[in-house]
Amino acid sequence: MSLSLSKTPHSLIEHTSTNNNVGLATKAIHAAYDASNEHGALNPPLHMSSTFTFENVQAGGDMFAGEKEGHFYSRISNPTLQILEERMAILESSEAALATASGIAAITSACWTLLKAGDEIIADKTLYGCTYSFFEHALQKFGVGIKYVDLTDLDALEECITASTTIIYFETPSNPNMRLVDIKSICSIAKKKAITTIVDNTYGTPLITRPVELGADLVIHSATKYLGGHGDLIGGLVCGAKTLIDRIRLEGLKDMTGACMSPFTAMLIMRGLKTLELRMQRHSENALKVASFLAQHDLVERVDYPGLKTHPQYSLACQQMALFGGMIAFELNASANESELFMNSLQLIQRAVSLGDAESLIQHPASMTHSVYTPEQREAHGISDSLIRLSVGLECIEDILSDLAQAFEQLNRPKLSSA
Ligand SMILES: *Cc1c(COP(=O)(O)O)cnc(C)c1O
């Protein structure tokens, strides 16, 4: 079986022919690499080279002029990164992809490329903390306007689009409170007005949702999370049409952020991708059991998990997500001190930010990932100060549940009689 694609950098990826006939798990393992071109090496070689030699002066000049394809400097492209990029493009059903040093590097490289002073972004009201901070603190400083809208309300969106609206930006599910955004509806509104849609698919991964198939222009990933999957790297990706990705590579990445990925990181992400389907299945299976356990517990006030029928957007989740994922948000029916005691009492589940790792991770958004919002902003953006975010890991479900149960017991509340 050969799933290798064109060896020339950044060339249009052929989705037709062989690649469409195999499943996603197969693509995640094989796509865009042909071992026979690399001494039969099962894994792609690591090209730890900052620069690439030219056959002669003319060839170098032609490459710089964009008239000849090839790698010349690893801030712009690198053969190891190229395999990851082509593989991710195939998984996301996009023409092309670009690897970056982090998720935030992917977001900033894409936005800096598309925006100029006077333009406006419409963003969903709930965003990952550093994305919010980039919009609030960096973009506004350079004369870009930001409007935060509840994108579950399509009328509200239509009302705030103006001639200056350049980008509509959202996450689904959103970090940290698990709101969903209807990708297809938002993108069809944006398309009519020639506005670029950017969807952060970090929580979903292409195994769960493929925004390009639903009309999105650009898909963002923090590869630090599920794609890498082992908590041992920082990386990002942007996927989209080749013309757009080429621009982000040659403007945003090359000249504005310079935040390129290391080939070593690309290798680790490709290693992670090989088990992405298995991991997402197990994360989702465990998370549904944890969410159900929390939902029936006396000390839990609310649970937000798209796989629970009580989630207000359960039917959208069923349409838009192949699995419900590994992330849960919940609030305790307890004081702030008791919530803290609950988290401090966990023994297996680790107190840490980040998500998508093998280890279950718990954190408090208001004091950690979303502390860049003021309390008033958190309130306006629907991020409760008592919200707890749990990234359900790959451990045995019985062990995760019993850790949660023993932490609840530390709160020392009188047990309700079961009679
Ligand atoms: C973590 C995260 C980011 C930022 O990614 P980094 O790799 O940490 O730069 C962006 N979006 C979402 C939804 C995230 O969870």
Tab-separated table of C-alpha atoms and ligand atoms in Angstrom, residues 101-107 127-128 130-131 169 171 173-175 200-203 220-225 233-236 354-355 389, ligand 1:
chain	number	residue	atom	x	y	z
A	101	ALA	CA	5.696	26.278	17.510
A	102	SER	CA	2.491	26.266	19.592
A	103	GLY	CA	-1.260	26.565	19.341
A	104	ILE	CA	-0.948	30.275	20.048
A	105	ALA	CA	1.674	30.520	17.267
A	106	ALA	CA	-0.884	28.984	14.892
A	107	ILE	CA	-3.564	31.479	15.986
A	127	LEU	CA	-12.366	31.464	24.294
A	128	TYR	CA	-9.249	29.808	25.642
A	130	CYS	CA	-4.486	33.143	25.892
A	131	THR	CA	-6.550	33.477	22.704
A	169	TYR	CA	-13.408	32.974	15.258
A	171	GLU	CA	-13.891	27.028	19.452
A	173	PRO	CA	-16.481	22.620	22.195
A	174	SER	CA	-15.317	25.819	23.897
A	175	ASN	CA	-12.598	25.938	26.516
A	200	ASP	CA	-10.217	26.005	16.939
A	201	ASN	CA	-10.643	22.209	16.812
A	202	THR	CA	-8.286	21.446	19.711
A	203	TYR	CA	-10.988	19.861	21.895
A	220	ILE	CA	-6.521	25.649	14.385
A	221	HIS	CA	-4.953	23.044	16.633
A	222	SER	CA	-2.990	23.176	19.802
A	223	ALA	CA	-1.078	19.969	18.989
A	224	THR	CA	0.148	20.168	22.573
A	225	LYS	CA	-3.147	18.571	23.561
A	233	LEU	CA	5.594	18.825	23.614
A	234	ILE	CA	4.249	22.251	22.637
A	235	GLY	CA	3.073	22.597	19.039
A	236	GLY	CA	0.355	23.962	16.774
A	354	SER	CA	-3.263	21.503	29.621
A	355	LEU	CA	-5.441	18.642	28.475
A	389	ARG	CA	-12.277	21.647	34.198
B	1	LIG	C1	-4.135	25.049	24.756
B	1	LIG	C2	-5.043	25.679	23.801
B	1	LIG	C3	-4.570	26.649	22.893
B	1	LIG	C4	-3.154	27.156	22.897
B	1	LIG	O1	-2.245	26.190	22.513
B	1	LIG	P1	-0.695	26.157	23.000
B	1	LIG	O2	-0.171	24.954	22.323
B	1	LIG	O3	-0.713	26.085	24.484
B	1	LIG	O4	-0.087	27.433	22.518
B	1	LIG	C5	-5.479	27.148	21.971
B	1	LIG	N1	-6.763	26.749	21.968
B	1	LIG	C6	-7.243	25.845	22.828
B	1	LIG	C7	-8.680	25.450	22.757
B	1	LIG	C8	-6.400	25.284	23.776
B	1	LIG	O5	-6.898	24.385	24.652
